[in-house]
Short mmCIF file of C-alpha atoms in Angstrom, two decimals:
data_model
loop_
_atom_site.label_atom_id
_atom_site.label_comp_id
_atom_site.label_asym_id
_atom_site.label_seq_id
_atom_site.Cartn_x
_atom_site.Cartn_y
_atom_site.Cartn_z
CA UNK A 1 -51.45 -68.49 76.79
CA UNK A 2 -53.00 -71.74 75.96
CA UNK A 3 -54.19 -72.78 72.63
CA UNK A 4 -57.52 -74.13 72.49
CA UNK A 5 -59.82 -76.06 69.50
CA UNK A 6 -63.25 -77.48 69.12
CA UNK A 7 -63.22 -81.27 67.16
CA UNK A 8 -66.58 -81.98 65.76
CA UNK A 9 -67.36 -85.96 66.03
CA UNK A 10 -69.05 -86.02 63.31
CA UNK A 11 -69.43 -87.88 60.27
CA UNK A 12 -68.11 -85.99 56.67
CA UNK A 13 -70.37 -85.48 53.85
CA UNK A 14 -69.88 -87.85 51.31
CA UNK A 15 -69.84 -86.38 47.80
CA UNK A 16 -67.78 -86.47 45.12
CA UNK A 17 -67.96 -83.01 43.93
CA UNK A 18 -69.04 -80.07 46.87
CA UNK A 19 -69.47 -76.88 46.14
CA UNK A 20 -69.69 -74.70 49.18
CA UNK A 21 -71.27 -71.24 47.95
CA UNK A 22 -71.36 -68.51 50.33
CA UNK A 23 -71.30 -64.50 50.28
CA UNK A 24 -67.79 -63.95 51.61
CA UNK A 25 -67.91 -60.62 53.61
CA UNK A 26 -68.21 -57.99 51.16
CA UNK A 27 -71.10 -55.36 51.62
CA UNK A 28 -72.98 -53.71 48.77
CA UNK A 29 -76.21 -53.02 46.65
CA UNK A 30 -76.97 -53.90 42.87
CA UNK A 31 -80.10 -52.14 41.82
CA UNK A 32 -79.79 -51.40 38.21
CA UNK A 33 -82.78 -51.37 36.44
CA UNK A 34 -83.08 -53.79 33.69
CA UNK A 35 -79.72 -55.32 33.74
CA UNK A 36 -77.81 -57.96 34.93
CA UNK A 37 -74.13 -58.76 36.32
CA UNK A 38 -71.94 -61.77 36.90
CA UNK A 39 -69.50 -59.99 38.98
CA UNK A 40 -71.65 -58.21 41.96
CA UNK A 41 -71.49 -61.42 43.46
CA UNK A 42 -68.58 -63.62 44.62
CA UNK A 43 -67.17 -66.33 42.22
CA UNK A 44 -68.18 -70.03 42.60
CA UNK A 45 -65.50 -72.54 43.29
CA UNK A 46 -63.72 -73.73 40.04
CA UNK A 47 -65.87 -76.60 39.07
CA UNK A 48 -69.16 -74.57 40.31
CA UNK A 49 -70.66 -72.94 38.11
CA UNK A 50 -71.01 -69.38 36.79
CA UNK A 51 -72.93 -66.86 39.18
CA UNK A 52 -75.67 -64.14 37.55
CA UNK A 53 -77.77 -61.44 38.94
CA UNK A 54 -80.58 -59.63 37.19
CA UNK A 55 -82.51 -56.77 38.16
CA UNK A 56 -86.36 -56.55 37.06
CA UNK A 57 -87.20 -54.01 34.30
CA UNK A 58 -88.76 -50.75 35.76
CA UNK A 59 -90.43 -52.72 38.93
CA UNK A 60 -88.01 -52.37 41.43
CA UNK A 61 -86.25 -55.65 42.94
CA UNK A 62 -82.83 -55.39 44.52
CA UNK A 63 -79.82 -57.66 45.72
CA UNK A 64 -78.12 -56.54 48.80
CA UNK A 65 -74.65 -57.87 50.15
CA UNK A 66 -75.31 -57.33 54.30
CA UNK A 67 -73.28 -58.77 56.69
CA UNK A 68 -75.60 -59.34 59.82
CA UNK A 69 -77.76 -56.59 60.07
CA UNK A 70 -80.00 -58.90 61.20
CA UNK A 71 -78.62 -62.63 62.83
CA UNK A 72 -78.84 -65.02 59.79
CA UNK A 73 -76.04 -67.39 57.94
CA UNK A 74 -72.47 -66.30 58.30
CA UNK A 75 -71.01 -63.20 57.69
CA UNK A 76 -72.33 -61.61 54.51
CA UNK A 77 -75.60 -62.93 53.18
CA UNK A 78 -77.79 -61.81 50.25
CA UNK A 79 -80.93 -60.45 50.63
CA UNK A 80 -83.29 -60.25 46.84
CA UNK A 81 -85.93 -57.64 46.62
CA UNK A 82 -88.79 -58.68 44.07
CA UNK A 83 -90.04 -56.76 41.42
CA UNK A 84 -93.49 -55.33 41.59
CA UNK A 85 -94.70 -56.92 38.57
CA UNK A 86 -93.71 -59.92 35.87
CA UNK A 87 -90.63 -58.86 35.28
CA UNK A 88 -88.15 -61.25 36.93
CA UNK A 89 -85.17 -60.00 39.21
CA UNK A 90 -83.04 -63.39 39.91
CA UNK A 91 -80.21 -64.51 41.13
CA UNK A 92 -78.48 -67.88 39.12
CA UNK A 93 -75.43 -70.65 39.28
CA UNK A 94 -75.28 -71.98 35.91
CA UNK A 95 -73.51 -74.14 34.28
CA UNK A 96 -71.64 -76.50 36.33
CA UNK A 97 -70.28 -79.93 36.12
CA UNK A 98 -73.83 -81.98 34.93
CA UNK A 99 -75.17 -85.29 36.05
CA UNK A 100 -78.26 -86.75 36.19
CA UNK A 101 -78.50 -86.61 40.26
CA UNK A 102 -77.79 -83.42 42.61
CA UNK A 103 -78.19 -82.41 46.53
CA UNK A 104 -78.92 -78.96 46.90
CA UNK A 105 -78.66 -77.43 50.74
CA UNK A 106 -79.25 -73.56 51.49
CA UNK A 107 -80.54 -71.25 54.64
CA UNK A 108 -83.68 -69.10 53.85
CA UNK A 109 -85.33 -66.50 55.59
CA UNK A 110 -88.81 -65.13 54.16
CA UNK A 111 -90.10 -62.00 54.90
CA UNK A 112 -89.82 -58.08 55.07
CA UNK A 113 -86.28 -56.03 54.34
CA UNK A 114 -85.87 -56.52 58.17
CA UNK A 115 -86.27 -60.22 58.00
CA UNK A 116 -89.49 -59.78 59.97
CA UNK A 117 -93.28 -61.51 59.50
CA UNK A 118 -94.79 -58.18 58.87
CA UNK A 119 -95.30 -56.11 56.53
CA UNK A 120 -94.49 -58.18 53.18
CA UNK A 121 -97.96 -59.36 52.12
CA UNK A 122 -97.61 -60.08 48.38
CA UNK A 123 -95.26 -61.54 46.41
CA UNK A 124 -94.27 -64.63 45.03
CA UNK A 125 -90.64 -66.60 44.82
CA UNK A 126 -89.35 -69.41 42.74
CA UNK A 127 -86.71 -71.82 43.17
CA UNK A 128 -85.92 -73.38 40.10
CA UNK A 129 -83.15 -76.11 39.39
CA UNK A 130 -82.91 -78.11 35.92
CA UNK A 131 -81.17 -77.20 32.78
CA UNK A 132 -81.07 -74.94 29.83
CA UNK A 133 -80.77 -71.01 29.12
CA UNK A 134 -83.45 -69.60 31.58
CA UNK A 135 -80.58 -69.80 33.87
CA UNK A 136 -78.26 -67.20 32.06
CA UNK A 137 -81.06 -64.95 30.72
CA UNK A 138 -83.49 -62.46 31.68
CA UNK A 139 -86.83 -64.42 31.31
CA UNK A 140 -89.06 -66.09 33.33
CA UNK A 141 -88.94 -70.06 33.56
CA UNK A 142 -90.11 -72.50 30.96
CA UNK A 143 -91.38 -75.88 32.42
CA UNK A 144 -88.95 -78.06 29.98
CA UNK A 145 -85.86 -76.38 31.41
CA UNK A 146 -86.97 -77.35 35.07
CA UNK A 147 -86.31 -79.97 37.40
CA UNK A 148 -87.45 -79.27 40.42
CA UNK A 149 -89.59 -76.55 40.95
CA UNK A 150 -90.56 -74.39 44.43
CA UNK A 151 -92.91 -71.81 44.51
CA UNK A 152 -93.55 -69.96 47.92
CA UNK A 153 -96.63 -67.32 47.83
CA UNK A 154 -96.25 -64.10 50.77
CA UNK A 155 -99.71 -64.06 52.19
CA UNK A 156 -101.08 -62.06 55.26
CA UNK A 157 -100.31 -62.31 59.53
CA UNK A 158 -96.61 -63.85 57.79
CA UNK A 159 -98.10 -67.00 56.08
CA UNK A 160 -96.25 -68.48 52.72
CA UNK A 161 -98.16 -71.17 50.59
CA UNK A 162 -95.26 -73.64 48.85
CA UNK A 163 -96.20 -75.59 45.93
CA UNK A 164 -93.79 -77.51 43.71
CA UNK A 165 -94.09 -77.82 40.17
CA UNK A 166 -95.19 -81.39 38.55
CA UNK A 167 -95.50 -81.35 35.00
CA UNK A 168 -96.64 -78.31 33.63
CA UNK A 169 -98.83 -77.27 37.38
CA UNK A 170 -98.53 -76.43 41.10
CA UNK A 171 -99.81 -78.31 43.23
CA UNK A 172 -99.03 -78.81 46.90
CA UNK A 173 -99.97 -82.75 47.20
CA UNK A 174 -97.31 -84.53 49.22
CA UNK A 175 -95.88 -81.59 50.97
CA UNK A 176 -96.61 -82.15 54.79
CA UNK A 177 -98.68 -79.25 56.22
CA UNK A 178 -97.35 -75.98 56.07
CA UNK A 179 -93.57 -76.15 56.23
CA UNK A 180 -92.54 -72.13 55.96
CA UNK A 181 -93.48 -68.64 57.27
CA UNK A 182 -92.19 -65.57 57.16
CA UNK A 183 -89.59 -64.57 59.81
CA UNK A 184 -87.91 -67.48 60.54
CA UNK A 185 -84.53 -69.38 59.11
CA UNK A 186 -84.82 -72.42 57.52
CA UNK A 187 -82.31 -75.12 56.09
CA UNK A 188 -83.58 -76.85 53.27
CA UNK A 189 -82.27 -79.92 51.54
CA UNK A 190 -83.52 -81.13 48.19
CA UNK A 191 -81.96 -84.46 46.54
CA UNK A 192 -83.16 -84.97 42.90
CA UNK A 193 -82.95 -88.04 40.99
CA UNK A 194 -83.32 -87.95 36.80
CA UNK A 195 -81.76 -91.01 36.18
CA UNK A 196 -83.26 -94.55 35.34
CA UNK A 197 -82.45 -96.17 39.00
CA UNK A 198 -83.47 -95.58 42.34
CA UNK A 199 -80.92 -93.65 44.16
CA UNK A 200 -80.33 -94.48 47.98
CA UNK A 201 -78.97 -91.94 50.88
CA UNK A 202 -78.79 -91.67 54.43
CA UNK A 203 -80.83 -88.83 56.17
CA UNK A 204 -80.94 -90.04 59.80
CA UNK A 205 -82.40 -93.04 58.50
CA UNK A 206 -81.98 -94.95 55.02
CA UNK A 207 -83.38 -93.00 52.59
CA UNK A 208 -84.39 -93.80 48.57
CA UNK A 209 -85.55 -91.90 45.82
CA UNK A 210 -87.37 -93.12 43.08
CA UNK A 211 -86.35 -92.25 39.43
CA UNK A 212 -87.89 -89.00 38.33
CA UNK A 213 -88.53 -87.46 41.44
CA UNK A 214 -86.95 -85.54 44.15
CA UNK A 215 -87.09 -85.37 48.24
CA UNK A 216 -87.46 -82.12 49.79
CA UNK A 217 -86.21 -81.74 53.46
CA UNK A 218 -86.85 -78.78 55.61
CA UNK A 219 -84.66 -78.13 59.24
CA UNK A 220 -84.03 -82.09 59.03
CA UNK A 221 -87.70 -83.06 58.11
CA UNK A 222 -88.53 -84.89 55.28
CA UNK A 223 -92.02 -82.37 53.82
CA UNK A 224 -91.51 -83.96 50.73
CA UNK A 225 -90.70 -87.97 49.75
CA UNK A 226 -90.84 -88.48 45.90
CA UNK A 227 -92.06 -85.38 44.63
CA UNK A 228 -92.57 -85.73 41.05
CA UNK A 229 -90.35 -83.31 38.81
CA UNK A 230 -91.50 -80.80 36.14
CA UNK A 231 -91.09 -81.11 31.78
CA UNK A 232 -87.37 -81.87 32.47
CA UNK A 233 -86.93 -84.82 30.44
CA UNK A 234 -85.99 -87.69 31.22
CA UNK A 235 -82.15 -88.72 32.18
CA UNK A 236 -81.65 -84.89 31.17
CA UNK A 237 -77.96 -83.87 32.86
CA UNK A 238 -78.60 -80.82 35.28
CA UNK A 239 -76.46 -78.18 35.58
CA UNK A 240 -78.00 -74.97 37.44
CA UNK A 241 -80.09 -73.43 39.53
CA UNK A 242 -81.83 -70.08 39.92
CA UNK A 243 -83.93 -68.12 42.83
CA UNK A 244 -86.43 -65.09 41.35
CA UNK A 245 -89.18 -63.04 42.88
CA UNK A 246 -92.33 -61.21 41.09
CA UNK A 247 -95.50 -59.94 41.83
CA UNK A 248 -94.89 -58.01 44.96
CA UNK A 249 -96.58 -54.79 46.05
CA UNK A 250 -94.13 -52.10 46.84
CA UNK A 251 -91.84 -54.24 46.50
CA UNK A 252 -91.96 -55.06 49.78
CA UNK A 253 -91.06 -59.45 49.71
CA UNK A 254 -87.77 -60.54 50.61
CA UNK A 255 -85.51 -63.66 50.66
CA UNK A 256 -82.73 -64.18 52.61
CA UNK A 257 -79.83 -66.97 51.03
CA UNK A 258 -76.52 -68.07 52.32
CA UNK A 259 -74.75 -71.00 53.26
CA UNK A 260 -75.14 -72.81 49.79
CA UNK A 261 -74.03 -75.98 49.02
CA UNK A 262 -74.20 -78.05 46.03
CA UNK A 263 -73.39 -81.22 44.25
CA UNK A 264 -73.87 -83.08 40.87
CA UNK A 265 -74.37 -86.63 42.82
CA UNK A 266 -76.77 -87.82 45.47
CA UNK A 267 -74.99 -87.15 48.55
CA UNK A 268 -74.53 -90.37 50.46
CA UNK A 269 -75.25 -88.00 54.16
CA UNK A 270 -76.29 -85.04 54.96
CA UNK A 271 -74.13 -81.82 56.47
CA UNK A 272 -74.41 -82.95 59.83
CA UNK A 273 -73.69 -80.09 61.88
CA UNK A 274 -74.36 -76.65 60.53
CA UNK A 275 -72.38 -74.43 63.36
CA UNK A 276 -73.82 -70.83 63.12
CA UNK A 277 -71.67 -69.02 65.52
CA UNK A 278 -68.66 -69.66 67.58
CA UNK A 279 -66.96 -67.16 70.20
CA UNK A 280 -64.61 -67.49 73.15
CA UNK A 281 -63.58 -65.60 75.84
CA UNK A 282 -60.95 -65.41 78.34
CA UNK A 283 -62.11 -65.37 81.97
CA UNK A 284 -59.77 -65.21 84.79
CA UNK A 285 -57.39 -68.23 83.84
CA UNK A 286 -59.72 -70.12 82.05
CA UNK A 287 -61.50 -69.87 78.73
CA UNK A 288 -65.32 -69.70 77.76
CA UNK A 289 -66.69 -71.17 74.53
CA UNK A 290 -69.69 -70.74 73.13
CA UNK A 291 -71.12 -72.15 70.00
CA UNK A 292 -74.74 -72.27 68.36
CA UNK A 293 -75.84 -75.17 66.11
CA UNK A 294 -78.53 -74.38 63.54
CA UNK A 295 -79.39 -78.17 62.81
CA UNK A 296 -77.80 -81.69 64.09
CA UNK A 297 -78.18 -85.04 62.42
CA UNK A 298 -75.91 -88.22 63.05
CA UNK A 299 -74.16 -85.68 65.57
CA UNK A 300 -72.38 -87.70 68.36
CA UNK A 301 -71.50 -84.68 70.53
CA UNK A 302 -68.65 -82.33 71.12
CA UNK A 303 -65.59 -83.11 72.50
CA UNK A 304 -63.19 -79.74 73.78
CA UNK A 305 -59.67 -80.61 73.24
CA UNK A 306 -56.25 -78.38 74.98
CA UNK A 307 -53.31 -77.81 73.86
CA UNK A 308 -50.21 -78.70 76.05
CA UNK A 309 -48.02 -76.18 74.25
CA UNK A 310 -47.71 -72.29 75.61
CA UNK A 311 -48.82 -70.23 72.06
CA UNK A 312 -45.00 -68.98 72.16
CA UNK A 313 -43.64 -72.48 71.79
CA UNK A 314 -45.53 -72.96 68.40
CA UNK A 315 -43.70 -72.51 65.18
#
C-alpha cells in the first residue's frame, strides 16, 4: 500500500497569537434553567481565554454539542437555542491575552433546530466583542463594554436584518445590501482596530483600517469597511467575546458556530483555505480523493504528492 498526502500551496496566516477554537467531537445538551457552566464546553487553548455558557431564566434557550446532524463545520459544532424573552442564554470566551487590535473568524448558520429557512420567524442574536464583565455574567450587554457590535433580527420567508452597533444605536449604514439569511453557512471575518494608528492587512487586496473602527467580511466580501465601534473607549485593550439570543417565539431561532479562530493582533492575511471535508478511497489500484473548500483567497491550487515508500517500510 502506498502512502498518499494533500500539500496545500498556500500562504500561512500571519499572527502572532492564534487561537483555533473548535467543538472537538463530544455530543451533548446543556439546558439548565437559569444557570451557567464553564465546563459543558471544551477548553480554549492556553493563552485563549476562559469559555462560559448560560442558560436563560425560565424562557427556554439551549446549547447542543451535535456532530453533523446536519453538514456544517467539522465534526462537533454548537448549536444555541434563544430564550423566549429578555433573559439572555449566551455563550462567551473571556479573558484572554488583551491588545488594542483583534481578527475574529467563525462559520454561522442561521435558522431553525434543523438548520433550515423555515420555521424560525422571531428572534434576535448578538455578537458582541469588547471588554469588561458582561462577558462572565448573566446580563445583557452594556454599550461601554462593547467593541464591535452585530445584531441579526429572524424575520419571515428566512430573512435576517444585521445592524452593528455605533455608539449607543443600530444602524445598518455601511453594510452592503443584505449579507445573511437563514439556512445557509457563512464565514465571517471581523478585524477591529482601537488603537491610535491605522492598521494595514492583506485581504486579497491591501487592506487598512482606520483607528476606531472595524471591517466586517462575509464568505471573502468586504459588507463592511470602517464600521464605527460602540462606547468602548478609546485605546481600551480587548479581551473577549460573547454570542446571545432573546426574543424568540417558541423558542424556535437558532445559531450554528464552529470553526473559531481568534487573535489579539490584526492578522497580516486571512485563513486562506478553509477545507471542509476530505475523504479517499481505494479503487482498483489507484486512489480517489476528494476534498470540499468552503472559501479560497490567495489560494494557488493543489498539488497531490506520492509517496515512494510501501506503508510497511515506514518506521
Amino acid at each position: 500500500m502506498r502512502i498518499f498526502g494533500l500539500l496545500l500551496l498556500v500562504s500561512p496566516l500571519l499572527i502572532a497569537q492564534p487561537w483555533n477554537y473548535n467543538f472537538g467531537t463530544t455530543i451533548g445538551t446543556y439546558n439548565t434553567n437559569n444557570s451557567s457552566s464553564t465546563t459543558f464546553l471544551p477548553q480554549p487553548p492556553t493563552g485563549g481565554g476562559e469559555d462560559r455558557v448560560r442558560v436563560s431564566n425560565g424562557q427556554g434557550g439551549s446549547f447542543n454539542l451535535e456532530n453533523q446532524i446536519i453538514i456544517f463545520g467539522s465534526n462537533s459544532y454548537l448549536r444555541i437555542v434563544a430564550s423566549s424573552g429578555s433573559s439572555v442564554t449566551k455563550f462567551s470566551i473571556y479573558d484572554y491575552s488583551a491588545s488594542t487590535s483583534f481578527t475574529l473568524r467563525f462559520r454561522i448558520r442561521f435558522g431553525a433546530s434543523d438548520g433550515s429557512a423555515t420555521g424560525a420567524t422571531s428572534g434576535t442574536w448578538y455578537l458582541f466583542v469588547g471588554d469588561g464583565n458582561i462577558y462572565s455574567n448573566d446580563q445583557s450587554f452594556i454599550s461601554s463594554q462593547v467593541y464591535t457590535g452585530i445584531r441579526w433580527a429572524f424575520g419571515t420567508s428566512g430573512n435576517v436584518t444585521t445592524k452593528y452597533r455605533s455608539g449607543g444605536s443600530w444602524i445598518s449604514t455601511g453594510i452592503s445590501g443584505n449579507p445573511f439569511t437563514q439556512g445557509v453557512t457563512y464565514i465571517v471575518d471581523i478585524y477591529g482596530n482601537n488603537s491610535v494608528s491605522t492598521a494595514n492587512y492583506t485581504y486579497g487586496t491591501s487592506q487598512s483600517i482606520a483607528s476606531n473602527t472595524f471591517d466586517l467580511w462575509v464568505d471573502g466580501v468586504l459588507i463592511g469597511n470602517d464600521l464605527s465601534k460602540s462606547a468602548l473607549n478609546d485605546a481600551v485593550n480587548i479581551d473577549s467575546y460573547m454570542f446571545y439570543g432573546v426574543s424568540s417565539t417558541s423558542n424556535v431561532a437558532n445559531i450554528f458556530l464552529d470553526d473559531i479562530v481568534y487573535t489579539n493582533t490584526i492578522a497580516a492575511n486571512p485563513l486562506p483555505v478553509e477545507l471542509s471535508a476530505f475523504s479517499a478511497a481505494i479503487i482498483s489500484k489507484g486512489v480517489k480523493l476528494n476534498w470540499r473548500t468552503e472559501t479560497e483567497v490567495n489560494n494557488y491550487g493543489f498539488e497531490i504528492l506520492r509517496s515512494t515508500q510501501d506503508r510497511k517500510s515506514v518506521v
